[in-house]
Amino acid sequence: VVKVAAHPLVTLTTDFGDASPYVAAVKGVLLSVNPAARLIDLSHQIPPQDVRHAAFFLAAALPYFPPDALHVIVVDPGVGSERAILYVETAGVRLLAPDNGCWTLLPQSDQPRVRRLTESRYWRPTVSATFHGRDVFAPVAGHLSLGLDPAKLGPPVADWVRLTLPSPQMGMNSISGEITFVDHFGNLITNIPAAKLQPPTILIVGRHVFTCRFRWVRTYADAAPGTLVALTSSTGHLEVAVAQGNAARKLKAAVGTPVVVGWSR
Amino acid sequence: VVKVAAHPLVTLTTDFGDASPYVAAVKGVLLSVNPAARLIDLSHQIPPQDVRHAAFFLAAALPYFPPDALHVIVVDPGVGSERAILYVETAGVRLLAPDNGCWTLLPQSDQPRVRRLTESRYWRPTVSATFHGRDVFAPVAGHLSLGLDPAKLGPPVADWVRLTLPSPQMGMNSISGEITFVDHFGNLITNIPAAKLQPPTILIVGRHVFTCRFRWVRTYADAAPGTLVALTSSTGHLEVAVAQGNAARKLKAAVGTPVVVGWSR
Amino acid sequence: VVKVAAHPLVTLTTDFGDASPYVAAVKGVLLSVNPAARLIDLSHQIPPQDVRHAAFFLAAALPYFPPDALHVIVVDPGVGSERAILYVETAGVRLLAPDNGCWTLLPQSDQPRVRRLTESRYWRPTVSATFHGRDVFAPVAGHLSLGLDPAKLGPPVADWVRLTLPSPQMGMNSISGEITFVDHFGNLITNIPAAKLQPPTILIVGRHVFTCRFRWVRTYADAAPGTLVALTSSTGHLEVAVAQGNAARKLKAAVGTPVVVGWSR
């Protein structure tokens, strides 16, 4: 038995850009299948074909939604190829996504329920080679939001693409990692778990080495505007920021830039 | 008899930009008239006053929506002038738009039902000269979504502005056309119908002539990253792309750039 | 007694950017508290930490909404500091905002109802120091949209931050002011009330002095494309624009640029 909400939530995350008729076409097809679906835009500004960025985005966003929301993710450099399209249930999150690893940074159930979409009766009658968002994802999302049993979409699969990401390295009195996300404010979020940190005395971002010239703070407002600060991000990682400024621009840092924190003895 | 949906769909397409309070004001007025309207953003990133871009956008988006959706289009360089504002029903699409031709690339009924908005009782009490989106389009859309008979908006009209667009030219063993849309990925969509194409052996984009150095593919993933490809777009036209890259940037191409495909004998 | 709408309207205005997972997380938390909330994006493109811009944006947008809408504003350079978070009812507008003055350009009741959020039982169990949008604003908005009595959020306060803004100066035969907002089209909106204006004969924008080379018009379309025009903005102020062009770019003008209008005798 599938319980159907009166106005079921369907979220959309794509790399189509906000200027695109592609987003609009996806919405149109989905609402044509289920006019009562309640569409929530998460973002259409995932950098084009950047699966890794999508993975971080989704991990920072999807776990906050109610478990009956359906998340549609179309960041799909392999569109039209043999890559699968998956329906996934894992740790209270339900989603449709290309099998490219974009969902593997989410909290995971011991046994995620994963199916490969094969039943074309739930797709548009004609499927283009370049726009599965409109022709496959949207109508399937519409049907799921109407209460379709996911088992009807296609067979279960036991293997899928996993994103492998660099792990931070523990040293004697330092941790080395890298920047994994740069937000709209230019704040630099790293892959170094903040829970493990004593306030460090040395901070290295790319070629920039800081000893006295940064502060460990609880929040941006704890330092004067323009100060370089390190803090615990809202995702629980080491974050490097400039109070009321843009750390990415100031330090010329980007995703992948190495970051080291150290403790002098 | 007009059937009214419990939460009627109203879509918004403007050139106001996503930073604009103008979009917000339109939403506020519309929801003040009908708090139950379900607003769907299509895009607010139509290039300012670019009616031709709007026309392509709408043709790629509106036909996918359910027929009872109401589409509000505010790309309106003539705001405040004597240009009419139209209510249109054509081929399963209902819309409000300035009379500037932005809807004429949509599939057309033999006899579109078109009315000119003249009944100011459905407008805001004071109408500014520069913001009809807020003062006319939004309240009229609100009333229509409440079930107002469109006949009450104003008299039928039999003539309206039509957008005339360049047609592709057929040669002996070539077709000449131009780029009509550049998407967020830098893919170049042309006005050359792909149905008429055998895989071409010559491709000319602006001053760039390609013979061996491009591939005819079914989808982007069929070629190695960085390869120049030609394919059938999701709208059924010739499309030129760079696999996992940006063709517009690589070829310095834009809307209006000439494109020729040819077949050597 | 609080009347609860079946699908209560909650609007979102932030400086998080449209690429941000932060917006998505706010939506997720809010919908987890009240899955029936109807979310309306106003803008996520408020320039980072620009409280003054937010204040203009809100004044141009919020008054058009139905009075039972709840507006959530997260432009919050002081996040995590001792700055308060306020619930406000003033002149038919209900909102949640940081106590930084962003709501003080709205039409004001004689006695706005203002409370400081202190009751953490309506917050997320763990509150980060850097993301109150997710951890405080979103859950409180969810509870309010469920009909929670605002009196339960915290104690009333009688004082709050007010934004002080430059007033236009009246001269013998001139008025001096400045640009307060630049819209997406590059139109320049000033702080000079248009109601006080006879069509001026002199216009000064920054270092540019115009006597014959501008026109006073009712709307953009009243002048040939490319003409510099002055007119009454949709907010009732003096606006300087270029017909079908971009005045900000043409005059290298921005927020704060001085503007003078004068009348020669």
XYZ file of C-alpha atoms in Angstrom, chain B residues 102-237:
136
model
C 6.190 36.188 -28.586
C 3.611 33.386 -28.849
C 3.629 32.925 -32.623
C 6.161 30.088 -32.738
C 3.860 27.900 -30.652
C 1.875 25.205 -32.446
C -1.158 27.118 -33.747
C -4.818 26.258 -33.898
C -6.552 27.020 -37.191
C -8.413 29.744 -35.383
C -6.697 30.875 -32.199
C -9.070 32.544 -29.743
C -7.547 35.946 -29.084
C -8.900 38.831 -27.010
C -7.504 42.245 -26.246
C -7.522 43.224 -22.569
C -9.636 46.357 -22.190
C -11.786 45.783 -19.103
C -9.879 47.693 -16.468
C -12.157 46.471 -13.676
C -9.896 43.383 -13.579
C -6.734 45.477 -13.279
C -5.194 47.184 -10.285
C -7.056 50.422 -9.505
C -4.019 52.486 -10.473
C -2.037 51.336 -13.487
C 1.530 52.581 -13.808
C 2.988 53.341 -17.223
C 5.998 51.083 -16.748
C 4.878 47.991 -14.846
C 1.905 46.312 -16.460
C 3.197 42.958 -15.199
C 2.138 43.987 -11.709
C -0.789 46.216 -12.599
C -2.523 44.355 -15.461
C -1.096 40.870 -16.144
C -0.996 39.726 -12.505
C -4.533 40.681 -11.457
C -6.034 39.425 -14.727
C -4.186 36.117 -14.285
C -5.533 35.933 -10.745
C -9.107 36.432 -11.948
C -8.712 33.904 -14.774
C -7.364 31.358 -12.310
C -10.520 31.942 -10.249
C -12.567 30.920 -13.267
C -13.376 34.276 -14.864
C -14.783 33.870 -18.357
C -12.082 35.195 -20.727
C -14.842 36.821 -22.794
C -15.161 39.394 -20.005
C -11.578 40.626 -20.436
C -12.172 42.511 -23.677
C -13.215 42.133 -27.310
C -11.997 39.424 -29.675
C -9.351 40.507 -32.146
C -8.600 38.949 -35.515
C -5.150 40.353 -36.092
C -1.997 40.379 -34.026
C 1.736 40.773 -34.360
C 3.463 37.763 -35.898
C 7.129 37.065 -35.587
C 8.735 36.432 -38.951
C 11.824 34.304 -38.813
C 14.399 33.346 -41.362
C 13.688 29.991 -43.026
C 16.422 27.558 -43.897
C 17.362 27.532 -47.596
C 17.640 24.270 -49.486
C 20.538 24.016 -51.956
C 21.482 21.226 -54.346
C 23.440 19.291 -51.794
C 23.317 21.593 -48.781
C 20.955 23.391 -46.386
C 21.727 26.890 -45.073
C 20.204 28.173 -41.877
C 21.246 29.893 -38.691
C 21.535 29.457 -34.967
C 18.250 30.257 -33.267
C 19.025 29.352 -29.655
C 22.089 28.824 -27.510
C 21.424 26.852 -24.374
C 23.096 26.961 -20.952
C 25.586 24.269 -22.007
C 26.646 26.274 -25.054
C 24.863 23.869 -27.399
C 23.814 25.562 -30.655
C 20.274 24.867 -31.843
C 19.564 25.842 -35.469
C 16.463 26.406 -37.585
C 17.336 23.436 -39.810
C 14.836 20.595 -39.318
C 16.788 17.478 -38.464
C 14.196 15.191 -40.027
C 15.447 16.219 -43.464
C 19.058 15.395 -42.737
C 21.183 12.544 -43.837
C 24.331 12.632 -41.728
C 26.136 15.534 -43.369
C 29.762 15.433 -44.400
C 30.337 19.178 -44.319
C 29.436 21.507 -41.465
C 29.971 25.262 -41.548
C 29.346 27.376 -38.438
C 30.113 31.041 -39.055
C 33.603 31.057 -40.539
C 34.487 27.590 -39.287
C 34.390 24.842 -41.927
C 34.465 21.257 -40.774
C 34.786 18.167 -42.879
C 36.546 15.414 -40.962
C 36.743 17.183 -37.649
C 33.154 16.679 -36.511
C 30.981 13.643 -35.893
C 27.294 12.997 -36.484
C 26.014 11.357 -33.296
C 22.818 10.300 -31.593
C 23.763 11.847 -28.244
C 26.656 13.742 -26.658
C 28.010 10.690 -24.871
C 28.604 8.936 -28.206
C 31.753 10.999 -28.729
C 34.860 11.543 -26.654
C 34.831 14.657 -24.439
C 35.840 17.706 -26.453
C 34.676 16.330 -29.822
C 32.625 18.629 -32.036
C 29.367 16.849 -32.808
C 26.195 17.432 -34.821
C 22.958 15.770 -33.790
C 19.183 16.022 -33.629
C 18.187 18.447 -30.860
C 15.437 17.671 -28.375
C 13.284 20.112 -30.396
C 13.902 18.196 -33.638
C 16.418 20.563 -35.214
